[in-house]
PDB file of C-alpha atoms in Angstrom:
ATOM      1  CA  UNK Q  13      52.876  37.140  57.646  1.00  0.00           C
ATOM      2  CA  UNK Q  14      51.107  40.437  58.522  1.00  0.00           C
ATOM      3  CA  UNK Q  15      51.242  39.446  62.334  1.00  0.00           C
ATOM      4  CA  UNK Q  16      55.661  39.724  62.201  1.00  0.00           C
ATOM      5  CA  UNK Q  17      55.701  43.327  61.045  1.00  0.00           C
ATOM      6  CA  UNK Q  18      53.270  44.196  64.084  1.00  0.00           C
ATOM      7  CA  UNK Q  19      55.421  41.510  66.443  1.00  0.00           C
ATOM      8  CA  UNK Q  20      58.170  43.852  65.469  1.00  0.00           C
ATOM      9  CA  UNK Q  21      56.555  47.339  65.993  1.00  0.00           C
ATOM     10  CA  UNK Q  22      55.818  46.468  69.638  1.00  0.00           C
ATOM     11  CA  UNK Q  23      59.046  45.348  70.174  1.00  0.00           C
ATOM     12  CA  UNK Q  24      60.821  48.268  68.660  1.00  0.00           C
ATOM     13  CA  UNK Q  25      58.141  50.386  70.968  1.00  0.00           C
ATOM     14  CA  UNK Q  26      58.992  48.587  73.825  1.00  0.00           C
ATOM     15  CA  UNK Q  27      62.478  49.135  73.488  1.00  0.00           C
ATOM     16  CA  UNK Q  28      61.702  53.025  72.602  1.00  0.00           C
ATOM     17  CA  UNK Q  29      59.841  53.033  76.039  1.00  0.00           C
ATOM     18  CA  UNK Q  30      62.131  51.384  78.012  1.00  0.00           C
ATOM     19  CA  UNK Q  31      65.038  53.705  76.758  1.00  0.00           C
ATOM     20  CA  UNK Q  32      67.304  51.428  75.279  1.00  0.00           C
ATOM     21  CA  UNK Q  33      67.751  53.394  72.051  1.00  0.00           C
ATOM     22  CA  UNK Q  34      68.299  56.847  73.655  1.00  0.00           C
ATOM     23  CA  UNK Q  35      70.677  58.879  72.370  1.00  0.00           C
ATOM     24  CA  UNK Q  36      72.279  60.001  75.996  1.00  0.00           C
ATOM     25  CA  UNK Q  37      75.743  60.793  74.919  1.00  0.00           C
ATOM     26  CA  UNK Q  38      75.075  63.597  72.812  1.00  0.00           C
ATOM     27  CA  UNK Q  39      74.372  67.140  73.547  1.00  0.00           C
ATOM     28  CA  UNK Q  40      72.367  69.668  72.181  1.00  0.00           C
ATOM     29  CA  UNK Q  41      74.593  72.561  71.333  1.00  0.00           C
ATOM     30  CA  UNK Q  42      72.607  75.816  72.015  1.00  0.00           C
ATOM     31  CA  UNK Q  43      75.523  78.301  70.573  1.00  0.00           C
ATOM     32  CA  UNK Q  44      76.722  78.810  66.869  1.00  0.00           C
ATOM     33  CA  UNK Q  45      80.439  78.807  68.258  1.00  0.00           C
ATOM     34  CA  UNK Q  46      82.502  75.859  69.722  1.00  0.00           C
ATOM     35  CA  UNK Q  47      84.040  76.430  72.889  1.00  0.00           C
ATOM     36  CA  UNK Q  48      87.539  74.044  73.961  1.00  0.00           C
ATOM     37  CA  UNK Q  49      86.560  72.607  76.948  1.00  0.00           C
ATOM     38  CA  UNK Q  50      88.391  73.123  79.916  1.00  0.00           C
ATOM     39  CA  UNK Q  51      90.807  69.992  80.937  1.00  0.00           C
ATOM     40  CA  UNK Q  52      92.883  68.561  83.816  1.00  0.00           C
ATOM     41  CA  UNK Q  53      95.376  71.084  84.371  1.00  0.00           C
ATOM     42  CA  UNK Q  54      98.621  69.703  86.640  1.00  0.00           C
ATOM     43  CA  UNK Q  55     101.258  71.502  88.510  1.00  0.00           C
ATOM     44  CA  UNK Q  56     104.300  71.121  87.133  1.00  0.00           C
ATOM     45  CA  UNK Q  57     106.637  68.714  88.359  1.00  0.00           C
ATOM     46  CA  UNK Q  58     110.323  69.426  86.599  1.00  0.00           C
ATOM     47  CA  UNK Q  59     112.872  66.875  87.161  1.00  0.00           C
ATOM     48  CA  UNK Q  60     116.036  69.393  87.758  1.00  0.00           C
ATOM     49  CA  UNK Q  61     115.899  73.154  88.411  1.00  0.00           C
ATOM     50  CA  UNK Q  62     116.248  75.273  85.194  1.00  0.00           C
ATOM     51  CA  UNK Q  63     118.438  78.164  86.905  1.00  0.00           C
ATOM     52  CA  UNK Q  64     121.100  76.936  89.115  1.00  0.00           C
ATOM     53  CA  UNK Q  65     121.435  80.318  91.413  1.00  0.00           C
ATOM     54  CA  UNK Q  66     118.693  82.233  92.086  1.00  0.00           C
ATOM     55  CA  UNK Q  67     118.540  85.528  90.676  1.00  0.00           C
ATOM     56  CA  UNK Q  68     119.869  88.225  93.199  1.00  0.00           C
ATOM     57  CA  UNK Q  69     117.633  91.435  93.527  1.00  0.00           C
ATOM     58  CA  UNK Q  70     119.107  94.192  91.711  1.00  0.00           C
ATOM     59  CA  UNK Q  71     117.615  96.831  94.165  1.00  0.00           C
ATOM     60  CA  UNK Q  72     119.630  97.196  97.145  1.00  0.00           C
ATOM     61  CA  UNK Q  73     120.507 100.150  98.439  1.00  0.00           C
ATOM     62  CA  UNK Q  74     123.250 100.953  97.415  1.00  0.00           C
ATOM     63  CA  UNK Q  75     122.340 100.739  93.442  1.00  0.00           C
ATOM     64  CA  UNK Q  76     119.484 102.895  93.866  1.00  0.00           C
ATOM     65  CA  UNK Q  77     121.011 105.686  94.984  1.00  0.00           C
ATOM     66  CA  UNK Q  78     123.523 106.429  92.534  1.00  0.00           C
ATOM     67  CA  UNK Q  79     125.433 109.518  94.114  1.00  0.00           C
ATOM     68  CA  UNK Q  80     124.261 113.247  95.169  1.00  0.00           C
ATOM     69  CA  UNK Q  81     124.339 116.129  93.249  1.00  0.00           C
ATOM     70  CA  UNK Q  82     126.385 118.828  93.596  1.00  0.00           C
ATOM     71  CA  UNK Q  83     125.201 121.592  91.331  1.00  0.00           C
ATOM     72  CA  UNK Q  84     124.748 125.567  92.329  1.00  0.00           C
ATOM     73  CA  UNK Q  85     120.824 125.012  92.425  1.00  0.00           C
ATOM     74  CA  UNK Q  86     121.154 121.779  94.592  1.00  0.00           C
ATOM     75  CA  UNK Q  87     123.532 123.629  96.861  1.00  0.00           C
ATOM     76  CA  UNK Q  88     121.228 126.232  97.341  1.00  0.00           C
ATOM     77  CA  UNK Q  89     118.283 123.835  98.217  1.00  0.00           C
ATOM     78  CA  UNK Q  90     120.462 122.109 100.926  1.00  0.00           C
ATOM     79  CA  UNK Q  91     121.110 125.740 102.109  1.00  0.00           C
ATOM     80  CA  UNK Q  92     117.171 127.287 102.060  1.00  0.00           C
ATOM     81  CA  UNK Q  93     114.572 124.582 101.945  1.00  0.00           C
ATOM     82  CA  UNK Q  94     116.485 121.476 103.837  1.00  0.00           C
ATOM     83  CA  UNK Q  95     116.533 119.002 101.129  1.00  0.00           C
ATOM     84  CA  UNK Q  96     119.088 117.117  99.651  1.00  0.00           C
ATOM     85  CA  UNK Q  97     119.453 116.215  95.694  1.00  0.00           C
ATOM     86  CA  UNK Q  98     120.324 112.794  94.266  1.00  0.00           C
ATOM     87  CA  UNK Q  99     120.824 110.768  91.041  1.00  0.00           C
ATOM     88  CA  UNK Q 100     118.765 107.495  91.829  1.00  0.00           C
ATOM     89  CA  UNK Q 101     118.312 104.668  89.481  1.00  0.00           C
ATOM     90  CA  UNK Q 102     115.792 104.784  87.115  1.00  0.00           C
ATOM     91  CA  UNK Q 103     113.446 102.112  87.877  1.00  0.00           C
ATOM     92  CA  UNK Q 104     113.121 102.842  91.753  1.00  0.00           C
ATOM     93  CA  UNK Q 105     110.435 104.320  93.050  1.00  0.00           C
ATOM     94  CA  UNK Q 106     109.738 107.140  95.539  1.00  0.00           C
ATOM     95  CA  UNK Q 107     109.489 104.435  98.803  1.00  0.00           C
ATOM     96  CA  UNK Q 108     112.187 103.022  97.739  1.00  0.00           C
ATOM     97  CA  UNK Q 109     114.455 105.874  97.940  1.00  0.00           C
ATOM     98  CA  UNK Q 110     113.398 107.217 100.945  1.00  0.00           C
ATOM     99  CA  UNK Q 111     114.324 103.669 102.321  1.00  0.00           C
ATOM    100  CA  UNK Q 112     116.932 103.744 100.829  1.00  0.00           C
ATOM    101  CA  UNK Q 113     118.265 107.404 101.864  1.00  0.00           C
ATOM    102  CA  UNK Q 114     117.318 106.306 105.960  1.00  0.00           C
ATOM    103  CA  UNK Q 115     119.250 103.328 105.816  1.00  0.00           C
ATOM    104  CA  UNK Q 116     122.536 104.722 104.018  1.00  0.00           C
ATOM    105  CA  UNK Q 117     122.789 108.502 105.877  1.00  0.00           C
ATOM    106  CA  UNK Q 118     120.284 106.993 109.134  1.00  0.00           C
ATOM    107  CA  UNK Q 119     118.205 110.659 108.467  1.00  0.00           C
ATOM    108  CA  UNK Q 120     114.514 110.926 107.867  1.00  0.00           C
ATOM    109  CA  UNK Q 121     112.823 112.477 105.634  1.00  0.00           C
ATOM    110  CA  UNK Q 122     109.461 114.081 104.984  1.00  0.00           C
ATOM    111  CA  UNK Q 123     109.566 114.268 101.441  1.00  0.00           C
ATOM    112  CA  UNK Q 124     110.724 112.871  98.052  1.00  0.00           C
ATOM    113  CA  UNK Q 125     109.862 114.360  94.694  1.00  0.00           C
ATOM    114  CA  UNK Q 126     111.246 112.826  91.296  1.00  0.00           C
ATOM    115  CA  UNK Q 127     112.204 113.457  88.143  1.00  0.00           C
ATOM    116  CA  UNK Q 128     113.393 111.923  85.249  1.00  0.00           C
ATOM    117  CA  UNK Q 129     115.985 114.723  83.228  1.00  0.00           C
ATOM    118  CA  UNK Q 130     116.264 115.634  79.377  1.00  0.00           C
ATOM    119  CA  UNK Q 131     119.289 113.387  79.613  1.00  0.00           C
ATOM    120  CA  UNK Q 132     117.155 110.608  80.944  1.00  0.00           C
ATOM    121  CA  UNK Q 133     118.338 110.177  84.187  1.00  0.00           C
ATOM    122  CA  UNK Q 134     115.795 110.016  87.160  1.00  0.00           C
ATOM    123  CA  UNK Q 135     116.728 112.956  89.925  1.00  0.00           C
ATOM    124  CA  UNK Q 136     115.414 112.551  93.606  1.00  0.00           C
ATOM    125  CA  UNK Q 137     114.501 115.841  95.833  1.00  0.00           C
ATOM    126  CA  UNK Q 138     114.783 114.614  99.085  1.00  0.00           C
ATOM    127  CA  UNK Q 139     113.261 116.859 101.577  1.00  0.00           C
ATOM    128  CA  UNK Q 140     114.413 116.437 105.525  1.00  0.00           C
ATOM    129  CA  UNK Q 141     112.727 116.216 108.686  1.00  0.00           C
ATOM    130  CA  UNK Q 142     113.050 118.786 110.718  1.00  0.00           C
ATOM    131  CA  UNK Q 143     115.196 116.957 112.822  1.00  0.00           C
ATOM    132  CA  UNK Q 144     118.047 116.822 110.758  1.00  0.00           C
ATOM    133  CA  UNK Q 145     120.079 119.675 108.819  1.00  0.00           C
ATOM    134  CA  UNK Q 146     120.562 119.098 105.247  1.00  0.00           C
ATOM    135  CA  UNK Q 147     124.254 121.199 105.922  1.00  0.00           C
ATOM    136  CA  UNK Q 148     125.222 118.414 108.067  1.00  0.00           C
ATOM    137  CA  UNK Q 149     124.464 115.516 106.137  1.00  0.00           C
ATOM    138  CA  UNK Q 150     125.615 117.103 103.021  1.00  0.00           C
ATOM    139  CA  UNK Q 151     129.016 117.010 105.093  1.00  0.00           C
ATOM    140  CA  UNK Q 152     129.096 113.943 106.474  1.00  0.00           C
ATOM    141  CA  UNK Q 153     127.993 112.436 102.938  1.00  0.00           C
ATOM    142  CA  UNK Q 154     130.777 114.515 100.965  1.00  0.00           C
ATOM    143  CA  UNK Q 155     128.480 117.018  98.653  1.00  0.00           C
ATOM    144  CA  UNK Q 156     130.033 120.372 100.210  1.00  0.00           C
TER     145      UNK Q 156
END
């Protein structure tokens, strides 16, 4: 009987050796914290559109420039310094509104400064090229 405990030890060593009892599907876990791992992520597929009309851009031209001003002080810097005043909407920004000035009154300008008023509406110093006279647009838009 003392030769089937030994018949077993070799075997178990045997197998031990040959790597049948290996533990290879764990994993050592170096970190004190458990990361999620990452999975399969796959585009999305939908089986019908959720909006039927695609939203339209709400900044066109036409609503970012809301209409001139036609105070004593803008008057006066159509008159001296060439540039003409606007109310603009209050998200646009400064390219915008000089697209938006050269492709309603076809004039170029050189400069825009902004501002947003007390009243919280967002005012636009548009300054002109040389080319073009402030007077004259100011007439052909309707300010003077």
């Amino acid at each position: 009987m003392a030769k089937t405990p030994s018949k077993k030890a070799t075997i178990v060593g045997k197998q031990l050796k040959k790597g049948n009892l290996s533990k290879a599907g764990t994993r050592i876990h170096t970190k004190v914290h458990f990361y999620r791992p990452k999975t399969l992520a796959l585009p999305r597929k939908p089986k019908y559109q959720r909006r039927a009309v695609p939203r339209k851009s709400t900044t066109d031209k036409h609503s970012i420039i809301k209409y001139p001003l036609t105070t004593e002080s803008s008057m006066k810097l159509i008159e001296d310094s060439n540039t003409l005043v606007f109310i603009v909407d209050i998200k646009a920004n400064k390219r915008q509104i000089r697209a938006a000035v050269r492709e309603l009154y076809n004039i170029e300008c050189d400069k825009v400064n902004t501002l947003i008023t007390p009243r919280g509406l967002k005012k636009s110093y548009v300054r002109l090229s040389k080319d073009f006279d402030a007077l004259d647009v100011a007439n052909r838009v309707g300010v003077i």
